CSV table of C-alpha atoms and ligand atoms in Angstrom, one decimal:
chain,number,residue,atom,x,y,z
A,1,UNK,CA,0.0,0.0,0.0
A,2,UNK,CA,1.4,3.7,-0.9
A,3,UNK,CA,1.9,6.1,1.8
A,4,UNK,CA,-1.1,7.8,0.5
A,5,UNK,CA,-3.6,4.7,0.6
A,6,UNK,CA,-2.2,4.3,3.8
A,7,UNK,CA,-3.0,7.9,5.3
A,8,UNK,CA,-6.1,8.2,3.7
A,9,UNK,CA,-7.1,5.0,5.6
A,10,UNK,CA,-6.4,5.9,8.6
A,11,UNK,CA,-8.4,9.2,8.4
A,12,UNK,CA,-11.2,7.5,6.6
A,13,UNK,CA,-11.1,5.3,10.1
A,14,UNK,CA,-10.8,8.4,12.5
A,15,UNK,CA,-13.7,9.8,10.7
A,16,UNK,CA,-16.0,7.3,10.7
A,17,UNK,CA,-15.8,7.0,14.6
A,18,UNK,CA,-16.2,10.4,15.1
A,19,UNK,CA,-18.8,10.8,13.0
A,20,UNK,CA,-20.7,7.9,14.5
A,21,UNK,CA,-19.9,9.2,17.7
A,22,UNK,CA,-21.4,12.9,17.6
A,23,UNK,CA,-23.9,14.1,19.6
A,24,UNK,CA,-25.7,16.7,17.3
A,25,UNK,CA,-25.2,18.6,13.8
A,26,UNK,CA,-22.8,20.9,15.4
A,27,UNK,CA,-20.4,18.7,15.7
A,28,UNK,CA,-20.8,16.9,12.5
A,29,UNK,CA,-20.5,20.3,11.1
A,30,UNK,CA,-17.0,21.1,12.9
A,31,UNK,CA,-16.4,17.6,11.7
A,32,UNK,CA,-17.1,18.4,8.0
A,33,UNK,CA,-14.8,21.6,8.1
A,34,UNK,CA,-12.0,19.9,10.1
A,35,UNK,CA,-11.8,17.4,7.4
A,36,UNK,CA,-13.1,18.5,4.5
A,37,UNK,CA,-13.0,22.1,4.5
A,38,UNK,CA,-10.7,24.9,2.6
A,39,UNK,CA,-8.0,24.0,5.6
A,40,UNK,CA,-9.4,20.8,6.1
A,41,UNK,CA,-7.2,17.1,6.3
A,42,UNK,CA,-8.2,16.0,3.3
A,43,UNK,CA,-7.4,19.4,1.5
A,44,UNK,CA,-4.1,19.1,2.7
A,45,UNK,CA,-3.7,15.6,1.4
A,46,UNK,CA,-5.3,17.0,-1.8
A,47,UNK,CA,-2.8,20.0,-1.9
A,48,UNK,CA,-0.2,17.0,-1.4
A,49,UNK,CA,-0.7,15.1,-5.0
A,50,UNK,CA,1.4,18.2,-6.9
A,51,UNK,CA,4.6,16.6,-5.5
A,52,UNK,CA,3.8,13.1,-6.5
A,53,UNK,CA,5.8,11.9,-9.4
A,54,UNK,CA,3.2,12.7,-12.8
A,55,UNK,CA,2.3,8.9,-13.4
A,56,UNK,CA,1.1,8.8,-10.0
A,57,UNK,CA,-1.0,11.9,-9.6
A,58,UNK,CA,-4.3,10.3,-11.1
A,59,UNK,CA,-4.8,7.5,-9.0
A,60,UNK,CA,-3.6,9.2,-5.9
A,61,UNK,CA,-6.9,12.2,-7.0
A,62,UNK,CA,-8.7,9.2,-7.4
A,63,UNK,CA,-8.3,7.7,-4.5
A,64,UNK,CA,-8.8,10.6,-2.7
A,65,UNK,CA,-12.3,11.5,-4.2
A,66,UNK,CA,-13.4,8.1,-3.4
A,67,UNK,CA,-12.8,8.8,0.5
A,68,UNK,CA,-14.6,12.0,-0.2
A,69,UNK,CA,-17.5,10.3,-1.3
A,70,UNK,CA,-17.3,7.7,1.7
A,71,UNK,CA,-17.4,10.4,4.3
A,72,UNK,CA,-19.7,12.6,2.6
A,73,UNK,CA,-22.5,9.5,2.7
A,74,UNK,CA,-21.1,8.7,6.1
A,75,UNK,CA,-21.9,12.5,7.3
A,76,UNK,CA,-25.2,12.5,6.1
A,77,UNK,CA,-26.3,9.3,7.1
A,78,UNK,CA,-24.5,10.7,10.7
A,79,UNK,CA,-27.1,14.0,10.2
A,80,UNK,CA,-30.4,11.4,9.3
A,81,UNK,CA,-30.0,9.5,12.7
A,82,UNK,CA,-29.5,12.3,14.7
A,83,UNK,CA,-32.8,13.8,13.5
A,84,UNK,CA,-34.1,10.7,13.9
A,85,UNK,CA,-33.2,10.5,17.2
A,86,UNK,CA,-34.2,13.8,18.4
A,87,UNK,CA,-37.6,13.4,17.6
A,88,UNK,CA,-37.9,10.4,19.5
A,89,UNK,CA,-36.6,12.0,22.3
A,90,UNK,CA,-39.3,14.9,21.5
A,91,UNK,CA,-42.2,12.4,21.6
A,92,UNK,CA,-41.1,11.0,24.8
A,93,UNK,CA,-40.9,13.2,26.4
A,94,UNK,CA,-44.0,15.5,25.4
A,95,UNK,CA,-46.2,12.0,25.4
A,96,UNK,CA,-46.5,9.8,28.3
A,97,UNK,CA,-48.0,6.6,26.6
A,98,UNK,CA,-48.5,5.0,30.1
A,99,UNK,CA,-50.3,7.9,31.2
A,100,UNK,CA,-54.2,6.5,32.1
A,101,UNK,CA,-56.6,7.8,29.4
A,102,UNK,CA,-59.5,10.9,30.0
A,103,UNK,CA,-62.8,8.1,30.7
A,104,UNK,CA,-64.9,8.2,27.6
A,105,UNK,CA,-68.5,9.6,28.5
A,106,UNK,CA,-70.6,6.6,27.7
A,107,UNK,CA,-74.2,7.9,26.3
A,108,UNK,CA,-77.4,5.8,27.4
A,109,UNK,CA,-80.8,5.2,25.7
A,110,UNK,CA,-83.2,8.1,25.7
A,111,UNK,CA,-85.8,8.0,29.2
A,112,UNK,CA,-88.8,7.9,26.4
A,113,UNK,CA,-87.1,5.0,24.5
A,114,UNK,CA,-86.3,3.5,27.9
A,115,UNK,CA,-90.2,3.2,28.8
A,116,UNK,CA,-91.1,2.2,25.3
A,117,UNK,CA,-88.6,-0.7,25.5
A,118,UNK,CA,-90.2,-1.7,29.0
A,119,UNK,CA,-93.2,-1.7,27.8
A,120,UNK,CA,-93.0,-3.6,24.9
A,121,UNK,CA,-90.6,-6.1,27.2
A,122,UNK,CA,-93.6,-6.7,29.4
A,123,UNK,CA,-95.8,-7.6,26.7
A,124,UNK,CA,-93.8,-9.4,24.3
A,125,UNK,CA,-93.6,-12.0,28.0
A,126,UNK,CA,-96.8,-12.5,27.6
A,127,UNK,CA,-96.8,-13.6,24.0
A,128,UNK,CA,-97.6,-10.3,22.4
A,129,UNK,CA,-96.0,-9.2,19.0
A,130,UNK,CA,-94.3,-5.4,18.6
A,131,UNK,CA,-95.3,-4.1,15.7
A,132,UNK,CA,-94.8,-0.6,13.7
A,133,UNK,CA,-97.1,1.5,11.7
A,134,UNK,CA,-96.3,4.6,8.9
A,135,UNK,CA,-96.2,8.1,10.9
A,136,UNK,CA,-97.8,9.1,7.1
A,137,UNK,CA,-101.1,7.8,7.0
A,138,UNK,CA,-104.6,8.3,5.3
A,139,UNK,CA,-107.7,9.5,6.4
A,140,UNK,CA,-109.1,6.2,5.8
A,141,UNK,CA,-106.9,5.0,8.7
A,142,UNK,CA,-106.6,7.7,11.4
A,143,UNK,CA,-110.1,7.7,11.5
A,144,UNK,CA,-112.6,6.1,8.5
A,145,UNK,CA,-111.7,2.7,9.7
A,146,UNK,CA,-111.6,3.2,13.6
A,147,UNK,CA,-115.1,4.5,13.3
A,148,UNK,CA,-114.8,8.1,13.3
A,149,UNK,CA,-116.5,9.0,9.7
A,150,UNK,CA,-115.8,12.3,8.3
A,151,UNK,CA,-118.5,14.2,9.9
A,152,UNK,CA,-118.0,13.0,13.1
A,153,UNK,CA,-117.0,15.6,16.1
A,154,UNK,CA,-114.4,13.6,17.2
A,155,UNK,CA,-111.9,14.6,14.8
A,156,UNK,CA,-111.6,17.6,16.2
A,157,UNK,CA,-109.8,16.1,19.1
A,158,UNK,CA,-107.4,15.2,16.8
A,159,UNK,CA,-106.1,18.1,15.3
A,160,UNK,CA,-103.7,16.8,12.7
A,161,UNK,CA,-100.7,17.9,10.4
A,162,UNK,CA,-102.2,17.7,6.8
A,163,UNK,CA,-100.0,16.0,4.1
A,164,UNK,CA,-100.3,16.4,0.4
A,165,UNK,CA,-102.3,14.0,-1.4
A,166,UNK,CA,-105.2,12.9,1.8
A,167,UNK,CA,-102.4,11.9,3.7
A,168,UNK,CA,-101.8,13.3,7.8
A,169,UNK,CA,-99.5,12.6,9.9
A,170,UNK,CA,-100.7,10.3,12.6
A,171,UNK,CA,-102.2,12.1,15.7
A,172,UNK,CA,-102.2,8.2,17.7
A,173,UNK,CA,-101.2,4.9,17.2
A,174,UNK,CA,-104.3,3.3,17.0
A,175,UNK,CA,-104.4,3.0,12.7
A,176,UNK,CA,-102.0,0.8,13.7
A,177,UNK,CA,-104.5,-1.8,14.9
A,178,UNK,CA,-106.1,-1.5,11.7
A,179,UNK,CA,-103.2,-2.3,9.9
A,180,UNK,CA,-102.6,-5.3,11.9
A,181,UNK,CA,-106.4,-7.0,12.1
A,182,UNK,CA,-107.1,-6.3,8.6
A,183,UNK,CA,-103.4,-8.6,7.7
A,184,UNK,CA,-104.3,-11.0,10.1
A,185,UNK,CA,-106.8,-13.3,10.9
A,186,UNK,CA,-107.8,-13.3,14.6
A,187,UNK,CA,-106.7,-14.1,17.0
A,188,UNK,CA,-103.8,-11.3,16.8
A,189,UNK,CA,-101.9,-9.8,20.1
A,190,UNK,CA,-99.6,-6.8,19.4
A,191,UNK,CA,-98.3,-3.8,20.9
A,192,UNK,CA,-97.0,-0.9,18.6
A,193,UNK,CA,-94.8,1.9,19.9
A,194,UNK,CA,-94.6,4.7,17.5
A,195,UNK,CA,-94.2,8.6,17.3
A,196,UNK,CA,-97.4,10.7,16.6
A,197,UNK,CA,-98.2,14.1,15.4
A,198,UNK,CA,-100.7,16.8,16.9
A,199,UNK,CA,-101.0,20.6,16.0
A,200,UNK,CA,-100.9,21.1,19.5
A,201,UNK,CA,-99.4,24.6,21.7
A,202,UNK,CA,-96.4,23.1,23.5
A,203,UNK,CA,-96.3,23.5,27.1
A,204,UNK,CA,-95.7,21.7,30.2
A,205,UNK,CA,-98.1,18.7,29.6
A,206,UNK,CA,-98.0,19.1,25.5
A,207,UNK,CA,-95.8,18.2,22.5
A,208,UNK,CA,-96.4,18.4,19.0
A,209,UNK,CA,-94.6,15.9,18.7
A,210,UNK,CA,-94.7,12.4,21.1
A,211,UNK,CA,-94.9,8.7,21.2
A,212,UNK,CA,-97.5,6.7,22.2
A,213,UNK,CA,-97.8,2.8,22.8
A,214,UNK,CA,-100.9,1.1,21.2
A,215,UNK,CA,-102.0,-2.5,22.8
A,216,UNK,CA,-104.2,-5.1,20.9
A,217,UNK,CA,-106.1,-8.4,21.7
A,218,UNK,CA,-108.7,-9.7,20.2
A,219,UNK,CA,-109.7,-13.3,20.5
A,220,UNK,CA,-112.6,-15.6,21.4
A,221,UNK,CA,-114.0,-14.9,24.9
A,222,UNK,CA,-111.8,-11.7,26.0
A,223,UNK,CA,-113.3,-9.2,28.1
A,224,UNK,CA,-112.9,-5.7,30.1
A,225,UNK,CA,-111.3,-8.1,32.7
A,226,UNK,CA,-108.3,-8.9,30.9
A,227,UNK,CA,-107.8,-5.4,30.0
A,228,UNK,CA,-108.1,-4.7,33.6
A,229,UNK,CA,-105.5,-7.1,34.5
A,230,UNK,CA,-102.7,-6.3,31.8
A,231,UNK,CA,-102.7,-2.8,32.3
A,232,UNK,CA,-102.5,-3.2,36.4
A,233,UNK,CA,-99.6,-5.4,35.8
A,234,UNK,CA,-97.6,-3.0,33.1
A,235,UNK,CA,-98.1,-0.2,35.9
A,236,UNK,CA,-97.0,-2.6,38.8
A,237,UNK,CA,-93.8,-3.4,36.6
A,238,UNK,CA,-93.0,0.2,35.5
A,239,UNK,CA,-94.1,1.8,39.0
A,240,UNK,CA,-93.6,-0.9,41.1
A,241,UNK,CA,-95.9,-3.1,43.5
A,242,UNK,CA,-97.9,-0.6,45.4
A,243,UNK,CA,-98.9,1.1,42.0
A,244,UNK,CA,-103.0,1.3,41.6
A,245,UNK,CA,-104.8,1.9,38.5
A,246,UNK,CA,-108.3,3.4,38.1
A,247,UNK,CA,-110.3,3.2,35.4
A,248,UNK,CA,-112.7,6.0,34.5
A,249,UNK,CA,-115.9,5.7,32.1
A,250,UNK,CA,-114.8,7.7,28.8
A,251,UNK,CA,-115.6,8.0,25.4
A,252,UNK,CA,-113.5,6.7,22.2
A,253,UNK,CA,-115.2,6.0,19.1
A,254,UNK,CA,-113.2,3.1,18.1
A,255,UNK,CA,-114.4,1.2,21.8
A,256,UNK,CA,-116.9,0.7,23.6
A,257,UNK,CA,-116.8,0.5,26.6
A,258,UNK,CA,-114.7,3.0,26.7
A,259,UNK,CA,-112.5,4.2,29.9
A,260,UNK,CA,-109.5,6.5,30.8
A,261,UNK,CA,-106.7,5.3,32.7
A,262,UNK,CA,-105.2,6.8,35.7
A,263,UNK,CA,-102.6,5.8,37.9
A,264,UNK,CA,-101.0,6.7,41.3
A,265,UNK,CA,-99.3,10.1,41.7
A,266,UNK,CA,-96.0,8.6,42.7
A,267,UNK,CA,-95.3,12.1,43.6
A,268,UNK,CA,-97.4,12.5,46.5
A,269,UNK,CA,-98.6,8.5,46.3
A,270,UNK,CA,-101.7,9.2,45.9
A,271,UNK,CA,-102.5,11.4,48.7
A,272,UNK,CA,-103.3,14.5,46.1
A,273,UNK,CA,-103.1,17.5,48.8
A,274,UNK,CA,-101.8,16.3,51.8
A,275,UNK,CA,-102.3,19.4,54.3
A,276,UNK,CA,-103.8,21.3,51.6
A,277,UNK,CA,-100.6,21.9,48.9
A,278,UNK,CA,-101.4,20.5,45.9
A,279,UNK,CA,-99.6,18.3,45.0
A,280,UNK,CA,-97.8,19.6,41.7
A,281,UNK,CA,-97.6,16.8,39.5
A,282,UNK,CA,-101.5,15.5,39.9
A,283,UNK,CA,-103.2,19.1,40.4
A,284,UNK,CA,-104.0,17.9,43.7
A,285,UNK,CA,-106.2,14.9,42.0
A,286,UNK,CA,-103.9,11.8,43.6
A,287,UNK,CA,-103.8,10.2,39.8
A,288,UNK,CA,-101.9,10.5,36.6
A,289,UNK,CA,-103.6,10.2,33.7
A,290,UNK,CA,-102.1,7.3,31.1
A,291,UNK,CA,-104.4,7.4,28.2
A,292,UNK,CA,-107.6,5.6,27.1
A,293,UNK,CA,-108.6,2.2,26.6
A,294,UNK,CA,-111.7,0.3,26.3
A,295,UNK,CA,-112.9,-2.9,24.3
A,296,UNK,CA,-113.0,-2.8,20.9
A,297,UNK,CA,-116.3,-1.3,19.0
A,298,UNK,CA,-118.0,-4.1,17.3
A,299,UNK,CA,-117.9,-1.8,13.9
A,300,UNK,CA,-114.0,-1.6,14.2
A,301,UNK,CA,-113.8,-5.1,13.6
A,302,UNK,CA,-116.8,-5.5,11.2
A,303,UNK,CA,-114.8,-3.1,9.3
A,304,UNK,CA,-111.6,-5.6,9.2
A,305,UNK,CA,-113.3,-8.8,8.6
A,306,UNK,CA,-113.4,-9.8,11.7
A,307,UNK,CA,-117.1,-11.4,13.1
A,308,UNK,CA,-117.7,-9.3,16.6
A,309,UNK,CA,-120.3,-12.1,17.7
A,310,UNK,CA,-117.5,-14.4,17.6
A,311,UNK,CA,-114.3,-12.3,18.8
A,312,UNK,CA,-114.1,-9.6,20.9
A,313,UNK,CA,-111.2,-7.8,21.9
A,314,UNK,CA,-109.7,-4.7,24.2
A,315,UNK,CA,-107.1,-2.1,23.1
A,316,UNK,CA,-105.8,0.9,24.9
A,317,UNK,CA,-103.3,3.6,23.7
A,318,UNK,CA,-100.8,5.2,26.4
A,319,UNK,CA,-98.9,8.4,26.1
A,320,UNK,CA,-95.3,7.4,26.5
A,321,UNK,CA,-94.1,10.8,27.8
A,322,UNK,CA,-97.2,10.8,29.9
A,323,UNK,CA,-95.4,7.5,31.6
A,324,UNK,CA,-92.1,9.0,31.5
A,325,UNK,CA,-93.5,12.4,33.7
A,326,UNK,CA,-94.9,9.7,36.8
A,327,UNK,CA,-92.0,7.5,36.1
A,328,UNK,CA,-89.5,9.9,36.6
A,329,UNK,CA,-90.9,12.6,38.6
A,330,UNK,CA,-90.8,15.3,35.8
A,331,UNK,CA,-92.3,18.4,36.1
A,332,UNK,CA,-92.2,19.6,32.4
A,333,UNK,CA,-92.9,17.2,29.5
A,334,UNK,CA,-90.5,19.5,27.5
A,335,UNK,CA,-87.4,18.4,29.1
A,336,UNK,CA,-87.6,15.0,27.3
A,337,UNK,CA,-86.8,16.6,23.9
A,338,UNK,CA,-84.6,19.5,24.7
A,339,UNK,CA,-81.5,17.1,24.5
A,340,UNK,CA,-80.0,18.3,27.9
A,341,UNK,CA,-77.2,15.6,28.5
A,342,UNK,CA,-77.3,16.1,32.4
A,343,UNK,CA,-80.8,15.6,32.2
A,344,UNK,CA,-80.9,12.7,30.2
A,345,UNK,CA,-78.1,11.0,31.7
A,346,UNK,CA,-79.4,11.8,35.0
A,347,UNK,CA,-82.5,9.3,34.1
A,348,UNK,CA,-80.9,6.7,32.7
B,401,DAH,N1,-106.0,6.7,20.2
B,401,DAH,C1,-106.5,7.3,21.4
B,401,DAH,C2,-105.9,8.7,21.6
B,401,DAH,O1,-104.9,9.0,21.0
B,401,DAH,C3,-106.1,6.5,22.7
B,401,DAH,C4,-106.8,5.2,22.7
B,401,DAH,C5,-108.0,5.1,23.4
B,401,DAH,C6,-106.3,4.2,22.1
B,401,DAH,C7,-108.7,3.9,23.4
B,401,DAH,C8,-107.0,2.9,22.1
B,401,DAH,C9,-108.2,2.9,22.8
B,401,DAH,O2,-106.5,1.8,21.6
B,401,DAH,O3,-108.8,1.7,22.9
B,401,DAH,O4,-106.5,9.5,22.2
């Protein structure tokens, strides 16, 4: 090996460890200067080739450029670690990955839907069927079929969202019951959940826009009895064991008998104005009202094919925000749809 292959060697060796060895750019910058800079070692050796003899110069520049080229890629790959390295050190240190995570704020199912579900739970255990209806329905549903003809005063109690082309939104559940007996043959057992539609002020006791549950049986032999006993016993599970229902004589079209049904204030449990307040969520009265009910008007089921001197059959139709005001002790019916997470989680 020449003198010069020999030299350059030994720098190209010195280098590399240095190199390898720095700490940060600085340093590979005094490195790059110290080596390969105007005064640098290299330079000198460079400077050196003029007093080699002439067939010698070229390989000696050769050889020369080629440790250029070795410490060049040797600095840069130096410069690429570092960075590396010091952005790991950033992340580290800004981010503690064993630090415990913020809890996530679970959300939970809406009071109404809550009620709805319990509802239908408690009759689906006794072998009824859930069923849903359109919220877009014709006249001939809302009311032709359920006995209210078009004359008939008790569509004004029903004061209803007109569609385009004969077509309302629902103001109750109850077409729903049409839907079903005119499908199926008796004997049919549903209950149907569903949003309905009134052109109603909004206030404390009022939406526009609210949910009711619709219940039907209708078999061979059923009677106001049965009624009796399957409402008492949804009010017992979603009130609890104490819970009394009354039933007051009423008047629905599409029943008769027809009755509204009340339940314990489980405010003031029943006492209505103990020592003369008024109790505020009854009025005073002791009872919340539910909804109506009745047994099912013979001309109902005429209209569905069914024979009423063979089957008879109960249906009632609660107000599921009604349920959610005694269930959870709410004064306004307006704070179910005003989406106020504290309020709704509060409930669930
Ligand atoms: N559909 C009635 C309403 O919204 C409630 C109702 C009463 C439903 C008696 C029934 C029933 O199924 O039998 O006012």
């Amino acid at each position: 090996m020449t003198d010069l292959a020999e030299s350059l060697e030994r720098l190209r060796q010195r280098f590399s460890a240095q190199a390898e060895a720095a700490i940060d750019e600085r340093e590979l910058d005094s490195l790059r200067v110290r080596y390969l800079g105007r005064q640098g070692e290299v330079t000198q050796l460079r400077r050196g080739i003029g007093t080699l003899p002439p067939d010698q110069r070229r390989d000696a520049g050769k050889a020369i450029n080629d440790v250029v080229a070795v410490m060049e890629g040797r600095l840069a790959a130096a410069s690429a670690a570092l960075q590396a390295r010091s952005f790991e050190t950033e992340l580290a240190s800004s981010i503690d990955v064993t630090f415990p995570a913020r809890k996530a704020r679970l959300g939970s199912v809406h009071p109404v839907r809550q009620i709805i579900e319990r509802t239908c739970d408690y009759f689906m255990r006794h072998g009824f069927a859930v069923v849903l209806g359109p919220e877009a329905e014709p006249e001939y549903y809302n009311f032709d079929a359920l006995n209210i003809p078009a004359d008939h005063p008790a569509r004004e109690n029903f004061d209803s969202f007109w569609l385009s082309d004969g077509l309302l939104l629902r103001p109750h559940t109850s077409p729903i019951q049409v839907r079903t007996m005119q499908r199926y043959p008796p004997p049919v057992a549903i209950v149907a959940p569903g949003k309905c539609y009134r052109r109603d002020a909004t206030d404390a006791r009022h939406l526009f826009q609210f949910h009711q549950v619709e219940g039907l049986l209708v078999a061979e032999g059923i009677h106001f009895g049965h009624l009796k006993g399957m409402l008492e016993g949804l009010c017992r599970e979603l009130f609890g064991r104490r819970q009394k229902v009354r039933f007051r004589p009423s008047y629905f079209p599409f029943t008769e008998p027809s009755a509204e049904v009340d339940t314990t204030c489980p405010k003031c449990s029943g006492a209505g104005a103990p020592q003369g307040t008024r109790c505020g969520m009854c009025g005073g009265s002791g009872w919340i009202e539910l909804g109506g009910a009745g047994m099912v008007h013979p001309n109902v089921l005429r209209e569905v094919q069914y024979d009423p001197e063979t089957y008879s059959g109960w249906a009632f139709g609660f107000g599921a925000e009604r349920l959610g005001l005694a269930l959870y002790d709410v004064d306004d019916i307006r704070r179910f749809v005003t989406s106020d997470p504290d309020f709704l989680v509060a409930l669930s």
